[in-house]
Amino acid sequence: MIKGIIKGFTTAWTGAKITLKHLFASHKQRELLPASDTNYFKQLEGTNTIQYPHQKLAIPEVGRYQLDVEMDDCIVCDLCAKVCPVNCIDIESIKATEAIGQTSDGTTKRLYAAKFDIDMAKCMYCGLCTIVCPTECIVMTNQYDKSVFELSQLTYQFSDMSPELAAEKRQEFDLMQAEKQAAKLAAMQKKEGGA
C-alpha cells in the first residue's frame, strides 16, 4: 500500500514537472511554414500554441477536409452514396425522358438530381466517395473550419432542383413510361390478332 502511495506521488510530481516546464518555457510565436518543410515539427520546441483563428497552420496538399460537389458534372450515378460507410450522402434521382446535357468530360447526363445532400456531421473524411466518382465531380476541399450553432447546418444541399420542378419531371417520366407501356400492349395485341 505504501508503494502505491509513493507511486501516486511520483507520477503526480512528474506531471507537474512537465506542466511547469511548459509554463515557464519561452513564448515565441510559431512560424507558418508549409507542412513539407523539414523544420515543420522541430519548431514546436519553445513555442506556445498558435493564436487561432488569427494564425492558422499550413494544411497539407493531400489533406481530406470539406466535401464539395460540382453539380454540372454530376451524372447522379449514386456510387458515392453506395460506397459511403456511414451513409452521410443522400441522393434522389429522377430519370429524364431524353439526354439532358453533358459533363465537362463528355459523359451524357440522363438523370436529374432531385436531392443531393451530404451530412458532414456524419462524414468520417475517408475520401471513398471521391475515388469512385466516374466524373470526378465530388472533391475534398481545403476548408476544414465549419463551426456552426445548429447540427442541421452541417447538412449541405447541392441540388438546385425545386420540389415543384422535381414533381414535374417525375410526372413527365411516368407519362412517357405509360405511353411506352400502352404502345407495347397495342403491338402485342396486334401481333396476336394477326397471327
mmCIF file of C-alpha atoms in Angstrom:
data_model
loop_
_atom_site.group_PDB
_atom_site.id
_atom_site.type_symbol
_atom_site.label_atom_id
_atom_site.label_comp_id
_atom_site.label_asym_id
_atom_site.label_seq_id
_atom_site.Cartn_x
_atom_site.Cartn_y
_atom_site.Cartn_z
ATOM 1 C CA MET A 1 0.000 0.000 0.000
ATOM 2 C CA ILE A 2 2.869 2.364 0.793
ATOM 3 C CA LYS A 3 4.380 1.587 -2.629
ATOM 4 C CA GLY A 4 1.092 2.631 -4.246
ATOM 5 C CA ILE A 5 1.083 5.935 -2.371
ATOM 6 C CA ILE A 6 4.712 6.616 -3.302
ATOM 7 C CA LYS A 7 3.981 5.744 -6.944
ATOM 8 C CA GLY A 8 0.996 8.110 -6.921
ATOM 9 C CA PHE A 9 3.123 10.988 -5.631
ATOM 10 C CA THR A 10 5.930 10.324 -8.127
ATOM 11 C CA THR A 11 3.550 10.250 -11.105
ATOM 12 C CA ALA A 12 1.832 13.422 -9.892
ATOM 13 C CA TRP A 13 5.230 15.106 -9.473
ATOM 14 C CA THR A 14 6.282 14.006 -12.992
ATOM 15 C CA GLY A 15 3.121 15.501 -14.460
ATOM 16 C CA ALA A 16 3.531 18.734 -12.503
ATOM 17 C CA LYS A 17 7.178 18.984 -13.591
ATOM 18 C CA ILE A 18 6.194 18.724 -17.272
ATOM 19 C CA THR A 19 3.439 21.307 -16.802
ATOM 20 C CA LEU A 20 5.779 23.749 -15.044
ATOM 21 C CA LYS A 21 8.442 23.240 -17.717
ATOM 22 C CA HIS A 22 5.998 24.286 -20.436
ATOM 23 C CA LEU A 23 4.537 27.064 -18.307
ATOM 24 C CA PHE A 24 7.858 28.837 -17.960
ATOM 25 C CA ALA A 25 9.181 27.960 -21.418
ATOM 26 C CA SER A 26 9.861 30.684 -23.959
ATOM 27 C CA HIS A 27 6.838 32.236 -25.568
ATOM 28 C CA LYS A 28 7.990 32.830 -29.106
ATOM 29 C CA GLN A 29 5.344 32.641 -31.806
ATOM 30 C CA ARG A 30 5.289 29.784 -34.228
ATOM 31 C CA GLU A 31 6.239 30.496 -37.841
ATOM 32 C CA LEU A 32 3.773 29.477 -40.503
ATOM 33 C CA LEU A 33 5.707 27.007 -42.631
ATOM 34 C CA PRO A 34 4.347 24.554 -45.201
ATOM 35 C CA ALA A 35 3.871 21.019 -43.899
ATOM 36 C CA SER A 36 6.549 19.758 -46.305
ATOM 37 C CA ASP A 37 9.243 21.941 -44.669
ATOM 38 C CA THR A 38 11.953 19.982 -42.814
ATOM 39 C CA ASN A 39 11.628 22.214 -39.720
ATOM 40 C CA TYR A 40 7.840 21.909 -39.536
ATOM 41 C CA PHE A 41 7.801 19.628 -36.479
ATOM 42 C CA LYS A 42 11.014 20.957 -34.885
ATOM 43 C CA GLN A 43 9.521 24.403 -34.382
ATOM 44 C CA LEU A 44 7.221 23.049 -31.659
ATOM 45 C CA GLU A 45 10.077 23.361 -29.156
ATOM 46 C CA GLY A 46 9.813 26.501 -27.049
ATOM 47 C CA THR A 47 6.635 27.816 -28.623
ATOM 48 C CA ASN A 48 3.201 28.332 -27.243
ATOM 49 C CA THR A 49 0.068 27.413 -29.105
ATOM 50 C CA ILE A 50 -0.857 29.264 -32.270
ATOM 51 C CA GLN A 51 -3.289 32.142 -31.998
ATOM 52 C CA TYR A 52 -6.201 30.603 -33.916
ATOM 53 C CA PRO A 53 -8.151 31.964 -35.890
ATOM 54 C CA HIS A 54 -5.731 34.883 -36.451
ATOM 55 C CA GLN A 55 -2.913 32.455 -37.139
ATOM 56 C CA LYS A 56 -3.502 29.161 -38.942
ATOM 57 C CA LEU A 57 -1.240 26.213 -39.633
ATOM 58 C CA ALA A 58 -0.448 25.342 -43.212
ATOM 59 C CA ILE A 59 -2.538 22.426 -44.390
ATOM 60 C CA PRO A 60 -1.097 19.569 -46.442
ATOM 61 C CA GLU A 61 -1.955 19.400 -50.132
ATOM 62 C CA VAL A 62 -3.240 15.837 -49.741
ATOM 63 C CA GLY A 63 -5.437 16.654 -46.756
ATOM 64 C CA ARG A 64 -9.033 15.441 -46.667
ATOM 65 C CA TYR A 65 -11.452 18.058 -45.453
ATOM 66 C CA GLN A 66 -14.812 19.509 -46.510
ATOM 67 C CA LEU A 67 -16.662 17.786 -49.396
ATOM 68 C CA ASP A 68 -17.886 19.774 -52.381
ATOM 69 C CA VAL A 69 -19.922 18.680 -55.410
ATOM 70 C CA GLU A 70 -19.871 20.246 -58.871
ATOM 71 C CA MET A 71 -23.467 19.524 -59.886
ATOM 72 C CA ASP A 72 -22.848 20.417 -63.539
ATOM 73 C CA ASP A 73 -20.535 17.383 -63.775
ATOM 74 C CA CYS A 74 -22.652 15.009 -61.664
ATOM 75 C CA ILE A 75 -24.398 12.209 -63.567
ATOM 76 C CA VAL A 76 -26.300 11.120 -60.411
ATOM 77 C CA CYS A 77 -24.881 7.601 -60.632
ATOM 78 C CA ASP A 78 -25.292 7.125 -56.834
ATOM 79 C CA LEU A 79 -21.885 5.406 -56.493
ATOM 80 C CA CYS A 80 -20.721 7.861 -53.833
ATOM 81 C CA ALA A 81 -23.779 7.171 -51.681
ATOM 82 C CA LYS A 82 -23.377 3.394 -52.092
ATOM 83 C CA VAL A 83 -19.694 3.362 -51.123
ATOM 84 C CA CYS A 84 -20.084 5.703 -48.122
ATOM 85 C CA PRO A 85 -19.500 3.631 -44.953
ATOM 86 C CA VAL A 86 -21.526 5.984 -42.721
ATOM 87 C CA ASN A 87 -24.385 6.808 -45.139
ATOM 88 C CA CYS A 88 -23.836 10.552 -44.990
ATOM 89 C CA ILE A 89 -24.705 11.068 -48.684
ATOM 90 C CA ASP A 90 -28.396 11.114 -49.598
ATOM 91 C CA ILE A 91 -29.261 11.146 -53.308
ATOM 92 C CA GLU A 92 -32.635 11.021 -55.022
ATOM 93 C CA SER A 93 -32.609 10.792 -58.805
ATOM 94 C CA ILE A 94 -35.269 11.214 -61.462
ATOM 95 C CA LYS A 95 -34.896 9.620 -64.887
ATOM 96 C CA ALA A 96 -35.056 12.079 -67.759
ATOM 97 C CA THR A 97 -37.120 11.476 -70.894
ATOM 98 C CA GLU A 98 -34.065 12.326 -73.025
ATOM 99 C CA ALA A 99 -30.421 13.298 -72.579
ATOM 100 C CA ILE A 100 -30.251 16.496 -70.538
ATOM 101 C CA GLY A 101 -26.689 17.569 -71.289
ATOM 102 C CA GLN A 102 -23.080 16.587 -70.917
ATOM 103 C CA THR A 103 -20.472 16.863 -68.208
ATOM 104 C CA SER A 104 -17.117 18.572 -68.698
ATOM 105 C CA ASP A 105 -15.524 15.229 -69.630
ATOM 106 C CA GLY A 106 -18.190 14.451 -72.276
ATOM 107 C CA THR A 107 -20.334 11.993 -70.287
ATOM 108 C CA THR A 108 -24.035 12.217 -71.181
ATOM 109 C CA LYS A 109 -26.363 13.141 -68.322
ATOM 110 C CA ARG A 110 -29.623 11.168 -68.217
ATOM 111 C CA LEU A 111 -30.724 11.677 -64.602
ATOM 112 C CA TYR A 112 -31.901 14.722 -62.660
ATOM 113 C CA ALA A 113 -30.692 15.180 -59.093
ATOM 114 C CA ALA A 114 -33.860 15.919 -57.148
ATOM 115 C CA LYS A 115 -31.867 15.653 -53.925
ATOM 116 C CA PHE A 116 -28.121 15.579 -53.270
ATOM 117 C CA ASP A 117 -27.383 16.126 -49.575
ATOM 118 C CA ILE A 118 -24.177 15.464 -47.668
ATOM 119 C CA ASP A 119 -24.313 15.383 -43.862
ATOM 120 C CA MET A 120 -20.823 16.494 -42.833
ATOM 121 C CA ALA A 121 -21.644 15.774 -39.181
ATOM 122 C CA LYS A 122 -21.665 12.064 -40.083
ATOM 123 C CA CYS A 123 -18.788 12.181 -42.588
ATOM 124 C CA MET A 124 -15.622 10.402 -41.472
ATOM 125 C CA TYR A 125 -13.499 12.048 -44.196
ATOM 126 C CA CYS A 126 -12.353 8.741 -45.683
ATOM 127 C CA GLY A 127 -12.422 10.037 -49.261
ATOM 128 C CA LEU A 128 -14.021 6.900 -50.731
ATOM 129 C CA CYS A 129 -16.750 8.946 -52.421
ATOM 130 C CA THR A 130 -14.152 10.989 -54.305
ATOM 131 C CA ILE A 131 -12.379 7.857 -55.522
ATOM 132 C CA VAL A 132 -15.401 6.082 -57.040
ATOM 133 C CA CYS A 133 -16.898 9.149 -58.757
ATOM 134 C CA PRO A 134 -16.626 8.496 -62.525
ATOM 135 C CA THR A 135 -16.818 12.184 -63.472
ATOM 136 C CA GLU A 136 -14.739 13.424 -60.504
ATOM 137 C CA CYS A 137 -17.454 15.913 -59.550
ATOM 138 C CA ILE A 138 -17.187 15.243 -55.806
ATOM 139 C CA VAL A 139 -13.956 16.520 -54.276
ATOM 140 C CA MET A 140 -12.467 17.265 -50.889
ATOM 141 C CA THR A 141 -11.580 20.928 -50.490
ATOM 142 C CA ASN A 142 -9.048 22.527 -48.154
ATOM 143 C CA GLN A 143 -11.804 24.047 -45.975
ATOM 144 C CA TYR A 144 -11.744 22.483 -42.520
ATOM 145 C CA ASP A 145 -13.251 25.004 -40.112
ATOM 146 C CA LYS A 146 -17.030 24.675 -40.298
ATOM 147 C CA SER A 147 -18.221 25.766 -36.877
ATOM 148 C CA VAL A 148 -21.997 26.095 -36.658
ATOM 149 C CA PHE A 149 -24.530 26.531 -33.875
ATOM 150 C CA GLU A 150 -27.094 24.037 -35.202
ATOM 151 C CA LEU A 151 -26.231 20.483 -36.221
ATOM 152 C CA SER A 152 -28.661 20.715 -39.139
ATOM 153 C CA GLN A 153 -26.440 23.390 -40.702
ATOM 154 C CA LEU A 154 -23.805 20.723 -41.383
ATOM 155 C CA THR A 155 -26.079 19.085 -43.966
ATOM 156 C CA TYR A 156 -25.176 20.630 -47.299
ATOM 157 C CA GLN A 157 -27.710 20.549 -50.120
ATOM 158 C CA PHE A 158 -26.090 20.598 -53.543
ATOM 159 C CA SER A 159 -29.144 20.021 -55.733
ATOM 160 C CA ASP A 160 -30.720 23.184 -57.054
ATOM 161 C CA MET A 161 -33.927 21.493 -58.240
ATOM 162 C CA SER A 162 -37.079 22.788 -56.579
ATOM 163 C CA PRO A 163 -39.704 20.312 -55.294
ATOM 164 C CA GLU A 164 -42.178 21.593 -57.896
ATOM 165 C CA LEU A 165 -39.740 21.019 -60.765
ATOM 166 C CA ALA A 166 -38.884 17.563 -59.391
ATOM 167 C CA ALA A 167 -42.589 16.640 -59.296
ATOM 168 C CA GLU A 168 -42.985 17.892 -62.878
ATOM 169 C CA LYS A 169 -40.016 15.818 -64.117
ATOM 170 C CA ARG A 170 -41.340 12.717 -62.312
ATOM 171 C CA GLN A 171 -44.731 13.231 -63.965
ATOM 172 C CA GLU A 172 -43.098 13.597 -67.408
ATOM 173 C CA PHE A 173 -41.177 10.343 -66.923
ATOM 174 C CA ASP A 174 -44.278 8.487 -65.650
ATOM 175 C CA LEU A 175 -46.258 9.738 -68.661
ATOM 176 C CA MET A 176 -43.541 8.555 -71.047
ATOM 177 C CA GLN A 177 -43.455 5.138 -69.333
ATOM 178 C CA ALA A 178 -47.258 4.868 -69.586
ATOM 179 C CA GLU A 179 -47.110 5.725 -73.314
ATOM 180 C CA LYS A 180 -44.403 3.115 -73.887
ATOM 181 C CA GLN A 181 -46.410 0.504 -71.999
ATOM 182 C CA ALA A 182 -49.568 1.330 -73.994
ATOM 183 C CA ALA A 183 -47.631 1.113 -77.291
ATOM 184 C CA LYS A 184 -46.116 -2.206 -76.242
ATOM 185 C CA LEU A 185 -49.519 -3.583 -75.261
ATOM 186 C CA ALA A 186 -51.038 -2.415 -78.577
ATOM 187 C CA ALA A 187 -48.198 -4.059 -80.516
ATOM 188 C CA MET A 188 -48.701 -7.337 -78.631
ATOM 189 C CA GLN A 189 -52.470 -7.268 -79.296
ATOM 190 C CA LYS A 190 -51.881 -6.517 -82.995
ATOM 191 C CA LYS A 191 -49.395 -9.379 -83.214
ATOM 192 C CA GLU A 192 -51.819 -11.811 -81.534
ATOM 193 C CA GLY A 193 -54.695 -10.646 -83.746
ATOM 194 C CA GLY A 194 -52.639 -11.012 -86.967
ATOM 195 C CA ALA A 195 -51.271 -14.458 -86.095
#
